[in-house]
Coordinates of C-alpha atoms and ligand atoms in Angstrom, one line a residue:
M74 CA 135.3 109.1 85.0
A75 CA 136.7 108.1 81.9
T76 CA 136.0 109.0 78.5
H77 CA 135.4 106.0 76.4
P78 CA 137.5 106.5 72.8
A79 CA 136.8 102.3 70.9
S80 CA 134.9 102.6 67.9
H81 CA 130.8 101.0 68.9
S82 CA 126.7 102.6 67.6
L83 CA 127.3 104.8 70.5
D84 CA 129.5 106.2 69.3
S85 CA 127.3 107.8 66.5
M86 CA 125.6 109.8 68.4
S87 CA 126.0 113.4 67.4
F88 CA 125.5 115.4 70.9
D89 CA 124.1 119.5 70.3
N90 CA 124.0 120.8 73.9
V91 CA 122.7 124.0 73.5
F92 CA 121.3 124.3 77.4
T93 CA 124.5 124.1 78.2
R94 CA 125.7 126.2 75.5
E95 CA 123.3 129.0 75.6
L96 CA 122.6 129.4 79.6
P97 CA 124.2 130.5 82.6
A98 CA 125.8 127.4 84.0
D99 CA 126.0 128.0 88.4
P100 CA 129.8 129.0 88.1
E101 CA 130.6 126.5 91.7
S102 CA 131.6 123.6 90.4
S103 CA 131.3 122.2 94.1
N104 CA 129.0 119.1 94.0
T105 CA 127.6 120.8 97.5
R106 CA 123.4 121.1 98.1
R107 CA 122.5 124.4 98.1
Q108 CA 120.8 127.3 96.9
V109 CA 122.0 127.8 92.9
L110 CA 121.3 131.5 92.5
D111 CA 122.1 132.9 88.5
S112 CA 121.7 130.0 86.7
C113 CA 120.0 127.8 84.9
Y114 CA 122.1 124.7 85.6
S115 CA 124.7 123.2 87.4
R116 CA 127.7 120.8 85.6
V117 CA 127.4 117.4 88.2
S118 CA 128.8 113.9 86.9
P119 CA 126.4 111.4 87.5
T120 CA 127.8 108.7 90.0
P121 CA 129.6 105.7 89.4
V122 CA 127.0 102.7 90.9
A123 CA 129.5 99.3 91.6
A124 CA 127.8 96.0 89.5
P125 CA 124.9 97.9 86.6
Q126 CA 123.2 95.7 84.9
L127 CA 120.5 96.4 82.3
V128 CA 117.4 95.7 82.8
A129 CA 115.2 96.3 80.1
W130 CA 115.5 98.7 77.2
S131 CA 113.4 100.3 75.0
A132 CA 114.0 99.5 70.9
E133 CA 111.9 102.0 69.7
V134 CA 113.7 104.8 71.7
C135 CA 117.2 103.4 70.4
E136 CA 116.0 103.6 66.7
L137 CA 114.8 107.5 67.8
L138 CA 118.6 107.6 68.7
G139 CA 120.0 106.5 65.7
I140 CA 121.6 103.4 67.8
D141 CA 121.9 100.1 66.9
P142 CA 119.6 98.7 69.1
E143 CA 122.0 94.9 69.2
A144 CA 124.2 97.9 71.2
V145 CA 122.0 97.6 74.1
H146 CA 123.7 94.0 74.9
S147 CA 127.1 95.4 75.5
D148 CA 128.8 96.8 79.0
H149 CA 129.9 99.5 77.1
F150 CA 126.2 100.8 76.8
V151 CA 125.7 99.6 80.3
Q152 CA 128.7 101.1 81.6
V153 CA 126.9 104.7 80.0
F154 CA 123.3 104.2 81.4
A155 CA 124.1 103.4 84.5
G156 CA 126.4 106.8 84.4
N157 CA 130.3 105.0 85.0
R158 CA 130.6 106.7 81.6
L159 CA 130.2 109.1 79.2
L160 CA 130.7 109.9 75.9
P161 CA 133.3 112.5 74.5
D162 CA 130.3 114.6 73.6
M163 CA 128.3 114.7 77.1
D164 CA 128.2 117.8 79.3
P165 CA 126.9 116.8 82.0
Y166 CA 124.1 119.0 84.7
A167 CA 121.7 119.4 86.8
M168 CA 118.6 121.2 85.8
C169 CA 117.7 124.9 88.8
Y170 CA 113.6 125.0 89.1
G171 CA 111.4 125.8 91.5
G172 CA 107.6 124.5 91.5
H173 CA 104.4 124.8 93.8
Q174 CA 103.8 121.4 95.3
F175 CA 100.1 120.6 96.0
G176 CA 99.4 124.4 95.9
N177 CA 102.1 126.0 97.5
W178 CA 105.2 127.1 96.9
A179 CA 108.7 125.5 98.1
G180 CA 110.9 127.4 96.3
Q181 CA 113.8 125.6 94.7
L182 CA 114.2 122.4 94.0
G183 CA 115.9 121.1 90.6
D184 CA 117.2 117.7 89.2
G185 CA 118.3 116.3 93.0
R186 CA 118.4 112.7 91.5
A187 CA 118.3 113.2 88.1
I188 CA 121.7 114.3 85.5
N189 CA 121.4 115.3 82.0
L190 CA 123.8 113.4 79.6
G191 CA 123.6 116.3 76.7
E192 CA 121.2 116.9 73.4
V193 CA 121.4 113.8 71.1
L194 CA 120.2 115.2 67.1
N195 CA 119.1 112.4 65.5
P196 CA 119.8 111.3 61.7
A197 CA 116.4 112.7 61.4
G198 CA 117.7 116.3 63.6
E199 CA 115.6 115.7 65.8
R200 CA 116.8 116.8 69.7
A201 CA 116.3 114.4 72.4
A202 CA 117.8 114.7 76.0
L203 CA 119.1 111.7 77.4
Q204 CA 118.7 112.0 81.4
L205 CA 119.3 109.3 84.3
K206 CA 117.4 109.4 87.2
G207 CA 118.3 108.0 90.3
A208 CA 122.5 108.9 89.1
G209 CA 123.3 110.6 93.1
L210 CA 123.4 113.6 94.6
T211 CA 123.3 117.2 92.8
P212 CA 123.7 120.3 94.3
Y213 CA 119.5 120.0 93.8
S214 CA 119.6 116.8 96.6
R215 CA 118.2 118.5 99.6
T216 CA 118.2 116.1 101.9
A217 CA 117.7 113.2 100.2
D218 CA 120.4 110.6 98.4
G219 CA 119.6 111.4 94.7
L220 CA 119.0 108.0 94.3
A221 CA 116.1 106.0 92.8
V222 CA 115.2 101.9 93.3
L223 CA 114.2 99.5 91.3
R224 CA 110.0 99.5 92.0
S225 CA 109.3 103.6 91.3
S226 CA 111.8 103.0 88.2
L227 CA 110.2 100.3 87.0
R228 CA 107.2 102.3 87.2
E229 CA 108.5 104.9 85.2
F230 CA 110.1 102.5 82.5
L231 CA 107.2 100.7 81.9
C232 CA 104.3 103.3 81.9
S233 CA 106.2 105.8 80.4
E234 CA 106.9 102.9 77.6
A235 CA 103.0 102.6 77.1
M236 CA 102.0 106.1 77.4
F237 CA 103.7 106.8 74.1
H238 CA 101.6 103.4 72.1
L239 CA 98.3 104.7 74.1
G240 CA 99.1 107.8 71.8
V241 CA 99.9 110.6 75.1
P242 CA 102.2 112.8 74.9
T243 CA 104.8 111.6 77.4
T244 CA 108.8 111.5 77.9
R245 CA 110.7 108.0 76.8
A246 CA 112.5 105.7 78.3
L247 CA 115.5 103.9 76.8
S248 CA 117.1 102.1 79.6
L249 CA 116.5 100.8 82.9
I250 CA 119.9 99.6 85.0
T251 CA 119.9 97.8 88.7
T252 CA 123.3 99.4 90.6
G253 CA 124.0 96.5 92.2
E254 CA 123.6 98.7 95.4
S255 CA 120.7 98.9 97.9
V256 CA 118.9 102.5 99.0
E257 CA 117.0 103.0 102.3
R258 CA 113.2 103.4 101.8
D259 CA 110.7 104.3 104.0
M260 CA 107.5 103.2 101.2
F261 CA 104.8 105.2 103.5
Y262 CA 106.4 106.7 106.3
D263 CA 105.7 105.3 108.7
G264 CA 108.6 104.3 110.6
H265 CA 109.6 101.1 108.9
P266 CA 112.3 102.0 106.3
Q267 CA 113.9 98.3 103.9
N268 CA 117.5 97.8 101.8
E269 CA 115.8 97.9 98.7
P270 CA 117.2 97.5 95.1
G271 CA 118.8 100.9 93.4
A272 CA 118.5 101.6 89.6
V273 CA 119.2 103.8 87.4
L274 CA 116.5 104.8 84.1
C275 CA 117.4 107.0 81.2
R276 CA 114.8 109.4 80.4
V277 CA 114.2 110.9 77.2
A278 CA 112.5 114.0 75.9
P279 CA 113.2 116.9 73.9
S280 CA 113.4 118.9 76.3
F281 CA 113.0 118.7 80.4
I282 CA 112.7 122.0 80.9
R283 CA 109.4 122.3 82.7
F284 CA 107.1 125.6 84.9
G285 CA 109.5 125.9 87.0
N286 CA 112.0 126.2 85.9
F287 CA 110.9 129.7 85.0
E288 CA 109.3 130.1 88.4
I289 CA 112.5 129.9 90.3
H290 CA 113.6 132.8 87.9
A291 CA 111.0 135.1 89.1
A292 CA 110.2 134.7 92.4
R293 CA 113.9 135.6 92.2
Q294 CA 113.2 138.5 90.5
E295 CA 116.0 136.9 87.9
F296 CA 114.0 139.0 85.1
E297 CA 117.2 138.8 82.6
L298 CA 117.7 134.8 83.5
L299 CA 113.8 134.5 82.9
K300 CA 114.0 136.3 79.6
R301 CA 116.7 134.3 77.9
L302 CA 115.4 130.3 79.3
A303 CA 111.9 131.6 77.9
D304 CA 114.3 132.5 74.1
H305 CA 116.0 129.4 74.1
T306 CA 112.9 127.5 74.9
I307 CA 111.5 129.1 71.8
K308 CA 114.0 129.1 69.9
N309 CA 115.0 125.5 69.9
H310 CA 111.4 124.0 71.0
F311 CA 109.0 126.0 69.6
P312 CA 110.4 126.6 65.9
L313 CA 106.6 128.2 64.1
I314 CA 107.4 130.7 67.0
E315 CA 109.2 133.5 65.0
L316 CA 111.5 134.8 68.0
G317 CA 114.0 137.6 65.6
D318 CA 116.3 139.4 66.6
T319 CA 114.6 141.4 69.7
P320 CA 111.9 139.3 70.7
T321 CA 108.0 141.3 71.1
T322 CA 106.0 140.7 73.6
N323 CA 103.7 139.2 70.7
A324 CA 106.3 135.6 70.6
Y325 CA 105.9 135.2 74.1
I326 CA 102.2 135.6 73.9
K327 CA 102.2 132.3 71.6
W328 CA 104.8 130.6 73.5
F329 CA 102.2 131.1 76.5
N330 CA 99.4 130.2 74.3
D331 CA 100.7 127.1 72.5
V332 CA 101.7 126.0 76.0
C333 CA 98.4 126.0 77.2
E334 CA 96.7 124.1 74.5
R335 CA 99.4 121.9 74.8
T336 CA 98.4 121.2 77.7
A337 CA 94.8 121.0 77.6
R338 CA 95.6 118.1 74.8
M339 CA 97.9 116.4 77.1
I340 CA 95.2 116.2 79.6
V341 CA 92.4 115.5 77.3
H342 CA 94.8 112.0 76.7
W343 CA 94.8 111.5 80.5
M344 CA 91.2 111.7 80.7
R345 CA 91.0 109.5 77.5
V346 CA 93.0 106.2 78.6
G347 CA 91.9 106.7 82.6
F348 CA 95.6 107.7 83.8
V349 CA 95.7 110.0 86.7
H350 CA 99.6 111.5 87.6
G351 CA 99.8 111.6 91.0
V352 CA 101.6 114.1 91.8
M353 CA 100.8 117.3 89.3
N354 CA 103.4 120.3 91.7
T355 CA 104.4 122.6 88.6
D356 CA 107.6 120.9 88.5
N357 CA 106.2 118.2 87.3
M358 CA 105.2 120.1 84.4
S359 CA 106.9 119.3 81.1
I360 CA 107.0 123.2 79.1
L361 CA 106.2 120.6 76.0
G362 CA 103.2 119.4 77.3
L363 CA 104.3 116.1 77.5
T364 CA 103.9 114.0 80.8
I365 CA 106.7 113.7 82.6
D366 CA 108.0 112.6 86.1
Y367 CA 105.8 109.4 86.7
G368 CA 105.8 108.9 90.6
P369 CA 102.8 107.5 92.0
Y370 CA 100.6 107.6 89.3
G371 CA 97.6 105.1 88.4
W372 CA 95.0 103.7 86.6
L373 CA 91.3 104.3 86.9
E374 CA 89.7 101.1 87.3
N375 CA 86.6 100.7 88.5
Y376 CA 85.3 104.7 87.2
D377 CA 85.8 107.2 90.5
P378 CA 86.5 110.8 89.5
N379 CA 86.9 111.4 92.8
W380 CA 90.3 108.8 92.7
T381 CA 94.0 109.3 93.6
P382 CA 96.5 106.2 94.2
N383 CA 98.9 108.8 95.9
T384 CA 98.5 107.9 99.7
T385 CA 100.8 111.3 100.8
D386 CA 97.6 113.5 98.7
A387 CA 94.8 111.6 100.6
A388 CA 92.9 114.2 102.5
G389 CA 92.8 116.9 99.9
R390 CA 92.6 114.6 96.8
R391 CA 94.1 117.4 95.1
Y392 CA 94.9 115.3 92.6
R393 CA 92.0 113.5 91.9
F394 CA 91.1 112.3 88.2
G395 CA 88.5 114.6 88.2
Q396 CA 90.7 117.4 88.9
Q397 CA 93.5 116.8 86.7
S398 CA 91.5 119.9 84.1
A399 CA 91.6 122.1 87.0
I400 CA 95.1 121.4 88.3
A401 CA 96.3 122.3 85.1
H402 CA 94.9 125.3 84.6
W403 CA 95.5 126.5 87.8
N404 CA 99.5 125.8 87.1
L405 CA 99.4 126.9 83.8
L406 CA 98.3 130.0 86.3
Q407 CA 101.3 130.2 88.0
L408 CA 103.3 129.8 84.5
A409 CA 101.4 132.9 83.2
N410 CA 102.3 135.1 86.7
A411 CA 105.9 133.2 86.3
I412 CA 106.5 134.9 82.3
Y413 CA 104.3 138.3 83.6
P414 CA 108.0 140.9 83.2
L415 CA 107.8 139.3 79.6
I416 CA 104.5 140.7 78.5
N417 CA 103.6 143.1 81.3
D418 CA 99.7 143.1 79.9
P419 CA 97.3 140.8 81.7
D420 CA 94.7 140.7 79.2
P421 CA 96.7 138.4 76.6
L422 CA 98.1 135.7 79.4
E423 CA 94.2 135.8 80.4
N424 CA 92.9 135.9 76.9
A425 CA 95.6 132.0 77.1
L426 CA 94.4 130.3 79.8
S427 CA 90.6 131.2 78.6
N428 CA 91.5 129.5 75.6
Y429 CA 93.0 126.9 77.6
A430 CA 89.6 126.0 78.6
T431 CA 88.1 126.3 75.2
V432 CA 90.3 124.3 73.7
Y433 CA 90.3 121.8 76.7
A434 CA 86.1 121.6 76.1
S435 CA 86.3 121.3 72.8
E436 CA 88.9 118.3 72.8
W437 CA 87.3 116.9 74.7
N438 CA 84.0 117.0 73.6
Q439 CA 86.0 115.4 70.8
M440 CA 87.7 113.1 72.9
M441 CA 84.3 111.3 74.3
A442 CA 82.8 111.6 70.7
A443 CA 85.2 109.0 69.6
K444 CA 85.4 106.6 72.7
L445 CA 81.3 106.2 71.9
G446 CA 81.9 106.0 67.8
F447 CA 80.3 108.9 67.0
K448 CA 80.9 109.9 63.7
V449 CA 81.0 113.6 64.3
W450 CA 80.2 115.8 67.8
D451 CA 76.9 118.0 69.0
E452 CA 76.1 119.5 71.5
D453 CA 72.8 119.4 71.4
R454 CA 72.4 115.5 71.2
D455 CA 74.4 114.1 72.5
A456 CA 75.8 116.3 75.3
P457 CA 73.5 114.9 77.8
L458 CA 73.8 111.1 76.9
I459 CA 76.9 112.0 77.9
T460 CA 76.6 113.4 80.9
E461 CA 74.1 110.5 81.9
L462 CA 76.8 108.0 81.3
H463 CA 79.3 110.0 84.1
D464 CA 76.3 109.4 86.3
L465 CA 76.3 106.0 85.7
L466 CA 79.7 104.8 85.5
P467 CA 80.7 105.7 89.1
L468 CA 77.5 104.0 91.0
V469 CA 78.3 100.7 91.1
E470 CA 82.0 99.5 90.2
T471 CA 82.8 99.4 86.5
D472 CA 86.6 99.0 84.7
M473 CA 86.6 101.9 82.8
T474 CA 89.4 100.2 80.3
L475 CA 86.5 96.5 80.1
F476 CA 83.6 99.6 79.5
Y477 CA 84.4 100.7 76.5
R478 CA 85.8 97.9 74.7
G479 CA 82.8 95.9 75.7
L480 CA 80.5 99.0 74.6
A481 CA 82.4 98.5 71.2
D482 CA 81.1 95.4 71.1
L483 CA 78.0 96.3 71.6
A484 CA 77.9 98.9 69.0
A485 CA 78.9 96.5 66.5
K486 CA 76.0 93.9 67.2
R487 CA 73.5 96.6 68.7
S488 CA 70.6 95.2 66.3
T489 CA 71.0 91.7 67.1
L490 CA 71.2 92.1 70.9
Q491 CA 68.4 94.4 70.4
D492 CA 65.8 91.6 68.6
N493 CA 66.8 88.6 70.7
A494 CA 67.8 89.1 74.2
G495 CA 65.7 92.4 75.0
D496 CA 66.9 93.9 78.4
K497 CA 69.5 91.6 78.9
G498 CA 70.3 91.6 75.7
L499 CA 71.9 94.8 75.6
I500 CA 73.7 95.1 79.0
S501 CA 75.5 91.1 78.1
P502 CA 78.7 92.9 75.8
L503 CA 79.2 95.2 79.4
L504 CA 78.9 92.0 82.1
D505 CA 82.9 91.4 81.9
A506 CA 83.6 95.1 83.4
Y507 CA 81.6 95.1 86.8
Y508 CA 83.5 94.1 89.8
V509 CA 80.4 93.3 91.9
P510 CA 77.9 91.8 90.2
E511 CA 75.1 92.0 93.2
Q512 CA 75.8 96.0 92.6
L513 CA 74.0 95.5 89.6
T514 CA 69.7 96.0 91.3
N515 CA 67.3 96.3 89.0
D516 CA 66.7 100.1 89.2
Y517 CA 70.6 100.2 88.0
R518 CA 70.4 97.6 84.9
A519 CA 67.0 99.7 84.0
R520 CA 68.7 102.5 84.1
L521 CA 71.3 101.8 82.0
D522 CA 69.3 100.1 79.8
A523 CA 67.8 103.3 79.0
W524 CA 71.4 104.2 78.4
L525 CA 71.9 101.8 75.9
R526 CA 69.1 101.9 74.5
A527 CA 69.5 105.7 73.9
Y528 CA 73.2 105.8 73.2
S529 CA 72.0 102.4 70.4
A530 CA 69.3 105.0 68.8
R531 CA 72.7 107.5 68.5
L532 CA 74.4 105.0 66.8
N533 CA 71.3 104.4 64.3
Q534 CA 71.8 108.2 64.1
D535 CA 75.2 107.9 62.1
G536 CA 74.3 104.7 59.6
L537 CA 78.0 103.7 60.6
N538 CA 78.6 100.6 59.6
A539 CA 78.8 98.1 62.2
E540 CA 82.3 96.4 61.4
T541 CA 83.8 99.8 60.8
C542 CA 82.4 101.6 64.4
R543 CA 83.5 98.9 66.0
E544 CA 87.4 99.3 64.6
N545 CA 86.6 103.1 64.9
M546 CA 86.3 102.6 69.0
N547 CA 89.0 100.4 69.3
A548 CA 91.3 102.1 68.1
V549 CA 90.6 105.4 71.1
N550 CA 89.6 102.2 73.9
P551 CA 92.5 101.1 74.6
K552 CA 92.4 97.7 75.4
Y553 CA 95.5 97.1 77.5
V554 CA 96.9 99.9 80.5
M555 CA 99.5 99.8 82.8
R556 CA 97.9 98.3 85.2
N557 CA 99.0 99.3 88.8
Y558 CA 98.4 95.5 89.8
L559 CA 100.3 94.8 86.5
A560 CA 103.5 97.0 87.4
Q561 CA 103.5 94.7 91.3
L562 CA 103.1 91.8 90.0
A563 CA 106.5 92.7 87.8
I564 CA 108.4 94.3 90.8
D565 CA 107.8 91.7 92.5
K566 CA 109.6 88.8 90.1
A567 CA 112.0 92.0 89.1
E568 CA 112.7 92.1 92.7
T569 CA 114.4 88.2 93.2
G570 CA 115.6 88.7 89.9
D571 CA 113.3 87.5 87.2
F572 CA 112.2 90.5 84.7
T573 CA 110.3 88.3 82.1
M574 CA 107.2 89.9 83.0
V575 CA 108.6 92.6 82.6
H576 CA 109.6 92.6 79.2
E577 CA 106.1 90.5 78.7
L578 CA 104.4 93.5 79.7
L579 CA 106.5 96.2 77.0
D580 CA 105.6 93.5 74.4
T581 CA 101.9 94.1 74.9
M582 CA 102.0 97.7 75.8
R583 CA 103.7 98.1 72.0
H584 CA 99.9 97.3 70.4
P585 CA 97.7 98.7 73.5
Y586 CA 95.3 98.8 71.0
T587 CA 95.2 95.2 68.8
E588 CA 93.4 92.0 71.0
Q589 CA 96.3 89.6 71.7
P590 CA 94.4 86.3 72.6
A591 CA 98.4 85.4 74.0
R592 CA 97.8 88.0 76.6
Q593 CA 94.4 87.8 77.6
A594 CA 95.5 87.4 81.2
F595 CA 96.9 92.1 81.1
A596 CA 93.4 92.4 79.9
E597 CA 92.2 91.8 82.8
K598 CA 90.2 93.4 85.5
R599 CA 92.3 93.7 88.8
P600 CA 91.8 90.8 91.1
D601 CA 90.5 90.8 93.8
W602 CA 93.7 90.3 96.1
A603 CA 95.0 93.7 94.5
R604 CA 92.2 96.2 95.7
Q605 CA 93.4 97.3 99.2
R606 CA 97.6 96.1 98.3
P607 CA 100.6 98.6 98.1
G608 CA 101.8 98.9 95.1
C609 CA 98.6 98.2 93.9
S610 CA 95.7 100.6 94.8
M611 CA 97.6 103.0 96.9
L612 CA 100.9 104.3 95.9
S613 CA 103.5 107.0 98.3
C614 CA 105.3 109.3 96.6
S615 CA 108.5 107.5 98.5
S616 CA 110.6 106.2 94.9
Ligands
AMP62 P1 108.8 114.8 92.7 O1 107.9 115.0 93.1 O2 109.6 113.2 92.7 O3 108.9 115.3 91.1 O4 110.2 115.3 93.3 C1 110.2 116.4 93.7 C2 111.4 116.6 94.0 O5 112.3 116.0 95.2 C3 112.3 117.1 92.7 O6 113.2 118.1 92.8 C4 113.4 115.9 92.9 O7 114.8 116.2 92.2 C5 113.8 115.9 94.6 N1 114.4 114.9 94.9 C6 112.6 113.4 95.0 N2 112.9 112.0 95.0 C7 114.8 112.2 95.2 C8 116.0 111.8 95.9 N3 115.8 110.4 96.8 N4 116.8 112.3 96.4 C9 116.9 113.7 95.8 N5 115.9 114.8 95.1 C10 114.7 113.7 95.4
MG63 MG1 109.4 115.3 90.0

């Protein structure tokens, strides 16, 4: 593969590849599928593609990397981020990791279609690993083809950037490039394979290390390697933890506590915005507490804690919305088991796991207080109110996003609503959130009205100025989320070569909390045609 010596804004990126420098590589250099023992990664180059074409990019990620956003329009950029050309200091590799999938140990998984290009140190001294997803076979590709299709790559591109702007910890996306080649996929694994356009996504994160990176070495009893990987992770990504020349168990305990807390905070954000990851296997859990591996994810439209978009998980609904915190806890337990040999004492690990639950509960309470516009959380007063709200929301089909935006209007206008129109008045700002108006029976309305009155009285106790209250609520309750049906409409157009909706969606999601009247179409609840359509409410792992 040729490198490109000519001067270019990309060439100003400064690489510092600590992962490959500090950790042992697979001694075998052939790109064949196999078990890779005693190594953290295998060096492997991306497979060149025929006719790369830039579809979308993130100007903010360019800036993060110190690249001039104009550089994306050059042929050089497209060749590099399609995997056709390496920059001089890139050192491409695929990581070795394992994982628990749907509750069972799955052995070696690894980067089967992701190839890390290297780690950039940006002008602010921040580290950013660049990773191409869909860049071809690696030793970890198992029985699959190493490729990705436009549909799923677009979903990941749009959603990871949207999550960033929503304030949710996440990996980022620099660019999305179609390959000009087609890829065969049987979307619902039902004997109907189709050719789809191939794509390569460039993802960006301080590190792509997952829980599964530690699990694989523990499972193989590669304890020296486990320690080296943990030391590497702490030294480079947890700078507040003092490691010293001979790390003590204390450092590992602090680190695990930190991972637990970051994970708790990430899940609370998911619950705040109504995000369902869909495949919370331990290989899809970032050690940095970032949302990673956007596959069959979804956004709650009608609030239903039992919902998952992932048809592959339809039977057990293991990864349903309401179970995400419990699953993260279970995943952390698997990580605790994996790193146990570094600590050799169950107590501090158990303490960290129970601290996860404490941090989660307290963060969740704060989050709910903020969503409802309360100044501070008061357990005795607020817990019953929130329990009743969560009992009410799933009773009739209620769009979560629209409900909370409507609630902010109600909070701001509550005195006039109450005085003027009796029972009808309080519900009026919320009517738009209901999918099936006939479900609003008298009984339901009476129960909702009682709640709204109690809620309104609770707001009065805080005595916040009406406009301040609305602004506070609208700063945590998004107006725009990456609704599946919108992503699907953008995909339908993109598959015909029209990328305008992709760009419009991305642009809208840059300011998800701000009213954008010209973009009202992206704030509407799911239309009826999208209720059962594949890609809108049902997604499989096929990508
Ligand atoms: P996921 O559930 O998508 O996170 O993937 C689980 C494992 O399968 C990871 O090790 C992926 O790298 C691998 N994988 C998924 N799709 C492909 C593919 N098309 N080619 C090679 N490996 C894949
Ligand atoms: Mg994965």
